[in-house]
Short mmCIF file of C-alpha atoms and ligand atoms in Angstrom, two decimals:
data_model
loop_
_atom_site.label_atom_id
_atom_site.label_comp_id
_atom_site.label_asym_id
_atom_site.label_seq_id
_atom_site.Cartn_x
_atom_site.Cartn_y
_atom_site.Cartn_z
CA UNK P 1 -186.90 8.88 77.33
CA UNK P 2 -185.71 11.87 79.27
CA UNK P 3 -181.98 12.29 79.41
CA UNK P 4 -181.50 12.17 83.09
CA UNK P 5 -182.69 8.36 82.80
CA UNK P 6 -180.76 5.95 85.12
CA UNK P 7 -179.43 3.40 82.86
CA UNK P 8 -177.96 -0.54 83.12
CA UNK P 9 -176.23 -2.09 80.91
CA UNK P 10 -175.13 -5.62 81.40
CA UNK P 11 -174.12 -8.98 79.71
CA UNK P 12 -175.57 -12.15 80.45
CA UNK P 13 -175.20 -14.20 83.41
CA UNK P 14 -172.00 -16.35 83.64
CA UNK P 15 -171.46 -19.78 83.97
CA UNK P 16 -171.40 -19.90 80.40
CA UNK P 17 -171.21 -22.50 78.34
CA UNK P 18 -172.62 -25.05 80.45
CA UNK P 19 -175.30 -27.48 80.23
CA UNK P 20 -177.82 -26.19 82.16
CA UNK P 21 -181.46 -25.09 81.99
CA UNK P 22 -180.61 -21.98 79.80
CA UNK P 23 -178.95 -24.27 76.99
CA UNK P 24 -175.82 -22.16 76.11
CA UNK P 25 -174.25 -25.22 75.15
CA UNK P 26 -176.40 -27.06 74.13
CA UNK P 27 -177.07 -24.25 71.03
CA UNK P 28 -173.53 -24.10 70.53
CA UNK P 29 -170.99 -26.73 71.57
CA UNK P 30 -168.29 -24.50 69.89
CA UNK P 31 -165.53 -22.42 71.78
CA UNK P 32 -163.50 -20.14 69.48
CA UNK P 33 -160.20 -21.46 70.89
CA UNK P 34 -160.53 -25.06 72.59
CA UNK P 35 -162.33 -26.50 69.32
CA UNK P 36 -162.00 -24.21 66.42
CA UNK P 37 -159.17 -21.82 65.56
CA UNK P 38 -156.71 -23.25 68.08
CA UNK P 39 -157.58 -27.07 68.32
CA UNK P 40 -154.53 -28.39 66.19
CA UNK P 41 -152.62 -27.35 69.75
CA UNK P 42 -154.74 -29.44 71.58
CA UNK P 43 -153.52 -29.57 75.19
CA UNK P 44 -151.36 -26.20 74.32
CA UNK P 45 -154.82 -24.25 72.68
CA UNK P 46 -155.10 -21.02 74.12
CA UNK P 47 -157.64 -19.77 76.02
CA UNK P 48 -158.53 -16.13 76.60
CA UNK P 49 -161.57 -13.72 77.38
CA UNK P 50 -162.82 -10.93 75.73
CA UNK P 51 -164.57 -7.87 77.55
CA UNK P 52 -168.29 -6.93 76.29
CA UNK P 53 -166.96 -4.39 73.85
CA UNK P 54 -170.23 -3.01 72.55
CA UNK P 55 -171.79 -2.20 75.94
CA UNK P 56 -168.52 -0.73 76.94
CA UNK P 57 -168.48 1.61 73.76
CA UNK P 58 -172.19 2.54 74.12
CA UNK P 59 -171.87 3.43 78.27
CA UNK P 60 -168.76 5.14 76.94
CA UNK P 61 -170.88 7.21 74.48
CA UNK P 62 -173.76 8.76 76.54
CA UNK P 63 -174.29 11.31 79.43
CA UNK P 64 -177.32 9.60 81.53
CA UNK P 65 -175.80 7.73 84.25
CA UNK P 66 -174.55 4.41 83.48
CA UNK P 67 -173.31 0.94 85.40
CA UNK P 68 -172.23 -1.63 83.33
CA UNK P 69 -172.23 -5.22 84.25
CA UNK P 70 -169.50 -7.35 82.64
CA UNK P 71 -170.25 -11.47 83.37
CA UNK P 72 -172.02 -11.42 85.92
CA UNK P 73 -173.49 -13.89 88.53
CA UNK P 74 -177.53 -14.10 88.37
CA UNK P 75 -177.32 -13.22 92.03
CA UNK P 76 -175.11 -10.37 91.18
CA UNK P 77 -177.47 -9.16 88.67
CA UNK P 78 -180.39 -9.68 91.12
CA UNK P 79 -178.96 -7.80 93.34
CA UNK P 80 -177.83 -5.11 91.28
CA UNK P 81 -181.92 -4.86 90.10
CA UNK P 82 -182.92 -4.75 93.36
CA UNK P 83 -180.99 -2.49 95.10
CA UNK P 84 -181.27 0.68 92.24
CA UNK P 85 -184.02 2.34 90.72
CA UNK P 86 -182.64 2.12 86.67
CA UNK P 87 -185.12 3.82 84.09
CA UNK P 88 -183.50 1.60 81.21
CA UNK P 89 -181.78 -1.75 81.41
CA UNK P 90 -179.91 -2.80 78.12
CA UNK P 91 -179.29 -6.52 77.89
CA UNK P 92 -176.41 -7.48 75.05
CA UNK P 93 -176.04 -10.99 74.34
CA UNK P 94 -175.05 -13.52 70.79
CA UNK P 95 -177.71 -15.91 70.20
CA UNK P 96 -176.66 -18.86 71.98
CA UNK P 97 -177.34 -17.12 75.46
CA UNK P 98 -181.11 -16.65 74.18
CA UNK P 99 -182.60 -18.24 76.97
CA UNK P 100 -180.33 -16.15 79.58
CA UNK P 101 -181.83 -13.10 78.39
CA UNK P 102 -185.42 -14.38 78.97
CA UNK P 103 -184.77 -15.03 82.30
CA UNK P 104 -183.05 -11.58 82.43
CA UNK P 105 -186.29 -10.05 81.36
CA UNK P 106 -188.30 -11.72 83.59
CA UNK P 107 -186.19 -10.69 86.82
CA UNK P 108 -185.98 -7.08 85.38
CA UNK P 109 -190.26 -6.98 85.18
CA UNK P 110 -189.95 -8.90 88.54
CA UNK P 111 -187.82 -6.44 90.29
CA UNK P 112 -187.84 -3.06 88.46
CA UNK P 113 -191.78 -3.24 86.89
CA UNK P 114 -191.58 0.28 85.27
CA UNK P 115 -187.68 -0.10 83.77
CA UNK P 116 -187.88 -0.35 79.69
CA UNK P 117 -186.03 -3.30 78.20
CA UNK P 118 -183.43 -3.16 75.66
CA UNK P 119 -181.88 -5.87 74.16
CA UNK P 120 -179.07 -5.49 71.65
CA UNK P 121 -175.80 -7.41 70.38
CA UNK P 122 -176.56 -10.37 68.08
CA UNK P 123 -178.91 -11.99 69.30
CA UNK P 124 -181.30 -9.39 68.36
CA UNK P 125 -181.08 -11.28 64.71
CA UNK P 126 -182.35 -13.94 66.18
CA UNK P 127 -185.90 -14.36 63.64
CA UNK P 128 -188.79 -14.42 66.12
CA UNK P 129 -187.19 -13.06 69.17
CA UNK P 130 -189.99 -10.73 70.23
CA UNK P 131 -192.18 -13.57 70.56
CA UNK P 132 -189.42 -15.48 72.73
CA UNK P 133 -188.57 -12.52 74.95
CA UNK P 134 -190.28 -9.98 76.84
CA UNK P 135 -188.52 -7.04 76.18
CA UNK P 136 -189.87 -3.39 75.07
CA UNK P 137 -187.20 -3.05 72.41
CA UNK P 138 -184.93 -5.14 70.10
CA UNK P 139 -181.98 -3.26 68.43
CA UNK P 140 -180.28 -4.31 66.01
CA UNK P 141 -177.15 -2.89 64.57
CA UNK P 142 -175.02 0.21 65.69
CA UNK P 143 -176.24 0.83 69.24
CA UNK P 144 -174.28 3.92 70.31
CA UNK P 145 -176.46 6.28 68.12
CA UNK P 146 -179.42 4.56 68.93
CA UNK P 147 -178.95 4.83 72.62
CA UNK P 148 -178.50 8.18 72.72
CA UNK P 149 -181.75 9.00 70.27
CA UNK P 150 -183.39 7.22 72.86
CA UNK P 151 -181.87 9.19 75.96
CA UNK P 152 -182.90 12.51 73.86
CA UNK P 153 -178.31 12.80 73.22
CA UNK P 154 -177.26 14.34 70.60
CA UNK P 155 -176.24 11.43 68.49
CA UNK P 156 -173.66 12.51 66.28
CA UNK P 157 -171.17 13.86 68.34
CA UNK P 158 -167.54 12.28 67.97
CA UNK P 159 -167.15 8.92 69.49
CA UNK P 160 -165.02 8.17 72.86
CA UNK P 161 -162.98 5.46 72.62
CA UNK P 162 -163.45 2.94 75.86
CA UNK P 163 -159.77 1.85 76.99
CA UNK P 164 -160.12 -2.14 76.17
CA UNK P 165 -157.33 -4.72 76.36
CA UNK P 166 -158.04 -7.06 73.57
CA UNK P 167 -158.05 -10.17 75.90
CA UNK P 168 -158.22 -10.94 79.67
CA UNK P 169 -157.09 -13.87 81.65
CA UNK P 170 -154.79 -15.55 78.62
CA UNK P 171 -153.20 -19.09 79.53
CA UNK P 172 -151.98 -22.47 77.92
CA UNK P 173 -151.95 -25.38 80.27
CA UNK P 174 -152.88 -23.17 83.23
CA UNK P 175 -150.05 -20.96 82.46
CA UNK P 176 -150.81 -17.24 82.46
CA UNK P 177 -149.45 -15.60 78.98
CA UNK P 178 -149.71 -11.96 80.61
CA UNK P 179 -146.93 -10.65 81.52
CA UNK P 180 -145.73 -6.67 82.41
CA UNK P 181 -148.73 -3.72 81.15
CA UNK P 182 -148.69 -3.25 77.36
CA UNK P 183 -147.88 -6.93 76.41
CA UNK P 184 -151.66 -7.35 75.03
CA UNK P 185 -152.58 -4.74 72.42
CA UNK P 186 -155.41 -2.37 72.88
CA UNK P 187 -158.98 -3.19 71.02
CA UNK P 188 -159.41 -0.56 68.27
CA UNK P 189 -163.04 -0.58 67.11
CA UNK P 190 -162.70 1.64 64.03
CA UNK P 191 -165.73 1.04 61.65
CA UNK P 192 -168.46 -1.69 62.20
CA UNK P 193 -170.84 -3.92 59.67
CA UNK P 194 -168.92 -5.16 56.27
CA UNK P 195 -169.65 -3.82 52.81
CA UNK P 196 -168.67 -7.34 51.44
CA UNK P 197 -171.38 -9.15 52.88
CA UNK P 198 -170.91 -12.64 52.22
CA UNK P 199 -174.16 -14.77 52.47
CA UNK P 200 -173.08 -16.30 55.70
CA UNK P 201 -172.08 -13.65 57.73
CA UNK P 202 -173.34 -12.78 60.80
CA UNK P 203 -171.34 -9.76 61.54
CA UNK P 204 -172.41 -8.39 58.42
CA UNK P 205 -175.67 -9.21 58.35
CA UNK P 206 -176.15 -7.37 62.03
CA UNK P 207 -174.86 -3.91 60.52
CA UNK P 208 -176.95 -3.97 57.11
CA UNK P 209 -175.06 -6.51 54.87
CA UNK P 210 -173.99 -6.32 51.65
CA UNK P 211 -172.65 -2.42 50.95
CA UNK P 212 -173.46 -1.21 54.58
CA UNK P 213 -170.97 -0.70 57.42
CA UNK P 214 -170.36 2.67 60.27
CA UNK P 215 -167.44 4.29 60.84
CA UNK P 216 -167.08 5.41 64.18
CA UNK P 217 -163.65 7.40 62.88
CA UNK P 218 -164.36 8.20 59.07
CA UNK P 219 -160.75 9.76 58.46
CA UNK P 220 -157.14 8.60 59.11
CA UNK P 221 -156.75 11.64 61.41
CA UNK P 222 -159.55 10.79 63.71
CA UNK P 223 -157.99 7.18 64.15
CA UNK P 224 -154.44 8.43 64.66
CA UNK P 225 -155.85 11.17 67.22
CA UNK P 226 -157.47 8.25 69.26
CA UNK P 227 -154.39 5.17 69.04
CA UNK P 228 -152.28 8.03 70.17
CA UNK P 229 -154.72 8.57 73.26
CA UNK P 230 -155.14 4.87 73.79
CA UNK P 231 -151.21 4.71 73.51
CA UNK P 232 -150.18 6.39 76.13
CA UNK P 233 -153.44 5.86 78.54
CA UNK P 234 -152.33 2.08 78.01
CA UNK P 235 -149.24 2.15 77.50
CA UNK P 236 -149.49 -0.35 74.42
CA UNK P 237 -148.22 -0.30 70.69
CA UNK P 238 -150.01 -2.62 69.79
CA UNK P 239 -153.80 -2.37 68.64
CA UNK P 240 -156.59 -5.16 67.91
CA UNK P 241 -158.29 -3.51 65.13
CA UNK P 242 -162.05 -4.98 65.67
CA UNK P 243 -163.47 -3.95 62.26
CA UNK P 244 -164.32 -6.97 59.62
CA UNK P 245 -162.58 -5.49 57.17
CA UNK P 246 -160.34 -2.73 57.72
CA UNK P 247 -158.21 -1.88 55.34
CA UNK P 248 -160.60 -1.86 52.65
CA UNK P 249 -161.55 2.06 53.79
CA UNK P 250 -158.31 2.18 51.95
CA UNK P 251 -157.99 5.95 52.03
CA UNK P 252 -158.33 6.06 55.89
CA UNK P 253 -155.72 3.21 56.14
CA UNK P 254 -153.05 5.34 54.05
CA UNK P 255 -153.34 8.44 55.44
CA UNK P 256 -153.37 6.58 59.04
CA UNK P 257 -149.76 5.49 57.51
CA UNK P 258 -149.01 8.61 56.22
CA UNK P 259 -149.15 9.98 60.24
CA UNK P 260 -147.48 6.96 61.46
CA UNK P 261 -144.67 7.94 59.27
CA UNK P 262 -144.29 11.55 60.07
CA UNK P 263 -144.65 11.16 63.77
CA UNK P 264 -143.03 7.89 64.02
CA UNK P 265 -145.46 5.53 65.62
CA UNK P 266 -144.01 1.52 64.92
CA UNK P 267 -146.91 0.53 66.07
CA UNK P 268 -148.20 -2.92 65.30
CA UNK P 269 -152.02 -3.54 63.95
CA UNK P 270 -153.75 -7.15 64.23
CA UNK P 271 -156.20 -7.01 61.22
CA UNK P 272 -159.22 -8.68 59.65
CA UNK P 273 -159.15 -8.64 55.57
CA UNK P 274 -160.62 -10.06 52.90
CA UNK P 275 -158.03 -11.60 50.71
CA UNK P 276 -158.69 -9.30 47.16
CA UNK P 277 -158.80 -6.34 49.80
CA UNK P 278 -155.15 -7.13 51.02
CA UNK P 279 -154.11 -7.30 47.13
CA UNK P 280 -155.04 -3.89 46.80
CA UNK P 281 -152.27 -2.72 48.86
CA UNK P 282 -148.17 -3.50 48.41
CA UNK P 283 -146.08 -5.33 51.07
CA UNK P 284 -144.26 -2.77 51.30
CA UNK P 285 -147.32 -0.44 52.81
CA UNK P 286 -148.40 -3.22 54.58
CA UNK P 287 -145.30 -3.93 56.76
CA UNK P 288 -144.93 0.23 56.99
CA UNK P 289 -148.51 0.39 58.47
CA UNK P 290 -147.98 -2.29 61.31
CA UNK P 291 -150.11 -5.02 59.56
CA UNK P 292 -148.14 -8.28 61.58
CA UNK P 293 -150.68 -10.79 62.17
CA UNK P 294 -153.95 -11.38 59.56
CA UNK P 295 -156.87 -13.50 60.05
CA UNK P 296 -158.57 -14.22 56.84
CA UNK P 297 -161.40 -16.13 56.17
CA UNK P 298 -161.11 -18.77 53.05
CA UNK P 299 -164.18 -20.24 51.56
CA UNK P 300 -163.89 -23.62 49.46
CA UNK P 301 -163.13 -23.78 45.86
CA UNK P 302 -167.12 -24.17 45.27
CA UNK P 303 -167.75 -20.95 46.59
CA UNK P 304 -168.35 -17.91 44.41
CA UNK P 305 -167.23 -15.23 46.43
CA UNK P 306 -165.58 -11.83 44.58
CA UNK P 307 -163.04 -11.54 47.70
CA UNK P 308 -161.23 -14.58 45.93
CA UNK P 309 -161.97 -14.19 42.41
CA UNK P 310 -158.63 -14.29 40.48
CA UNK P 311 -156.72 -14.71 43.93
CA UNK P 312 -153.78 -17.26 44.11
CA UNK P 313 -154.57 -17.63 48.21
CA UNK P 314 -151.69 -19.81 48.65
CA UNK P 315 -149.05 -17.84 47.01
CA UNK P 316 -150.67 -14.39 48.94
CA UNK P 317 -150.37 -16.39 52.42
CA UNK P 318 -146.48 -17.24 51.83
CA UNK P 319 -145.96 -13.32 50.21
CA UNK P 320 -147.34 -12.28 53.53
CA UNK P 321 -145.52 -14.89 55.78
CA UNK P 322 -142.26 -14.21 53.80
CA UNK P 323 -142.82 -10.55 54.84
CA UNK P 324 -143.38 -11.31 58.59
CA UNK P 325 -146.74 -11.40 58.67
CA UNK P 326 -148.97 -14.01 60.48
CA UNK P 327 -151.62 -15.52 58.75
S1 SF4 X 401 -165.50 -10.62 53.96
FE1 SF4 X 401 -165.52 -11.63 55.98
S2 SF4 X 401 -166.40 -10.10 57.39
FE2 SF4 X 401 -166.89 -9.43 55.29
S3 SF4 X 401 -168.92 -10.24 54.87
FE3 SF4 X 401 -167.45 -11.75 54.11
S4 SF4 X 401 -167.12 -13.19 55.82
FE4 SF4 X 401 -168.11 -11.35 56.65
#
């Protein structure tokens, strides 16, 4: 594809989660908040949106011009189709919204005949989604380097960061939780795929599984260089780190410590971890390094996973709480 090539990216078509004829719901009843990792609140569980980071990172990433399309109306998205001549349309989607990107394809063929097809995000795992789908190609994993192979970019120059807020349009009970700029922390997308790869992981699975990941920043330098940039364009101190497992790229995560130290950053860091990859560090460098709020994933006492071999869980969770840290 030349590298002049008009590009669109764009998620799928909102209402979500209803039950209509695309089935959105009807594949998965779950909401992240309302019914899973909020639903002890009940009438208090938060609800919150979260941008489409991976087309934001890949338009961030490549020289051909590029509109992005973040939720959408269908008649937005029509319109959008018919009104420009795009050479490439990416569609990025999870796999419940599988039927929304076959009607995506069929307006795109509809309106722009010659435009290629590319659909990417998790849903491209989807087994048999070529045969579903009438798109030209189906990416899955890392899409930034991809794209620009395809635009004819060079591919492995350093990565901009887009400027993300971790959430949009937070409430309980109707009541907005945002409050003055740099009250929600900033999505940091350091390193993608985990190395761990537990059997049912889909985040995993969609970089390479078990012993595969990216990093987008490979050294503690490159990170502090960007939060710093992301610090004052936002004005936040606070960063979402979006990587499954970040601090076990433990030599990145010291050294990122090291410079928050010497150029004294208290910045505060909203991590993933594995619970044998938290043991490998001390409080002490923990608290120092921002970690204040952890979300880690516990399998039951049947399962066989190495993150918890030889792991007291309980005890770790109150160590961590007793050192200010939400778990
Ligand atoms: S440790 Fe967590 S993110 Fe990593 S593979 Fe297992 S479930 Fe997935």
């Amino acid at each position: 594809m030349r590298s002049d090539a008009r590009v669109l990216l764009t998620s799928v078509f909102g209402p979500y989660a209803q039950d209509d004829e695309y089935g959105s719901r009807a594949v998965n009843p779950m909401e992240l908040y309302h019914n899973q990792v909020t639903r002890e609140q009940r009438a208090f569980s938060l609800r919150m949106f979260h941008r489409s980071w991976g087309l934001m990172l890949i338009q961030s990433n490549i020289d051909a011009p590029c509109t992005l399309l973040d939720f959408p109306t269908m008649d937005r998205f029509i319109q959008e189709i018919a009104a420009h001549p795009y050479d490439i349309v990416g569609i990025g989607a999870i796999q419940p919204n599988v039927g929304k990107v076959q009607k995506m394809c069929e307006l795109v063929r509809q309106h722009l005949p010659d435009a290629t097809i590319v659909v990417g995000g998790h849903v491209a795992n989807l087994p048999g989604l070529d045969e579903q789908i009438d798109a030209d190609h189906i990416v899955k994993g890392e899409g930034v380097r991809w794209m620009r192979r395809f635009l004819s970019e060079d591919e492995d120059r350093p990565i901009r960061h887009p400027h993300v807020l971790s959430g949009i349009g937070a409430r309980t009970m109707g009541v907005s939780l945002e409050r003055r700029p740099g009250d929600t922390a900033a999505t940091l997308i350091p390193s993608v795929g985990c190395p761990m790869g537990c059997n049912f992981c889909a985040t995993s699975a969609m970089f390479g599984g078990k012993g595969k990941f990216f990093h987008f920043y490979e050294t503690g330098d490159e990170l502090f260089e960007v939060m710093c940039e992301l610090e004052e364009a936002m004005r936040v101190r606070s960063f979402f780190v979006m990587d499954e497992n970040f601090l076990s790229y433990r030599k990145r995560a010291l050294r990122l410590l090291d410079l928050m130290a010497e150029n004294d950053k208290p910045w505060a860091l909203y991590v993933f971890s594995s619970a044998n990859v938290l043991c490998r560090y001390t409080m002490e460098q923990l608290v120092a390094l921002g970690v204040s709020w952890v979300w880690m994933g516990l399998e039951g006492p049947g399962a066989d996973y190495v993150k918890l071999k030889g792991i007291d869980t309980r005890r770790l969770v109150r160590t961590l709480q007793s050192h200010g840290i939400h778990v």
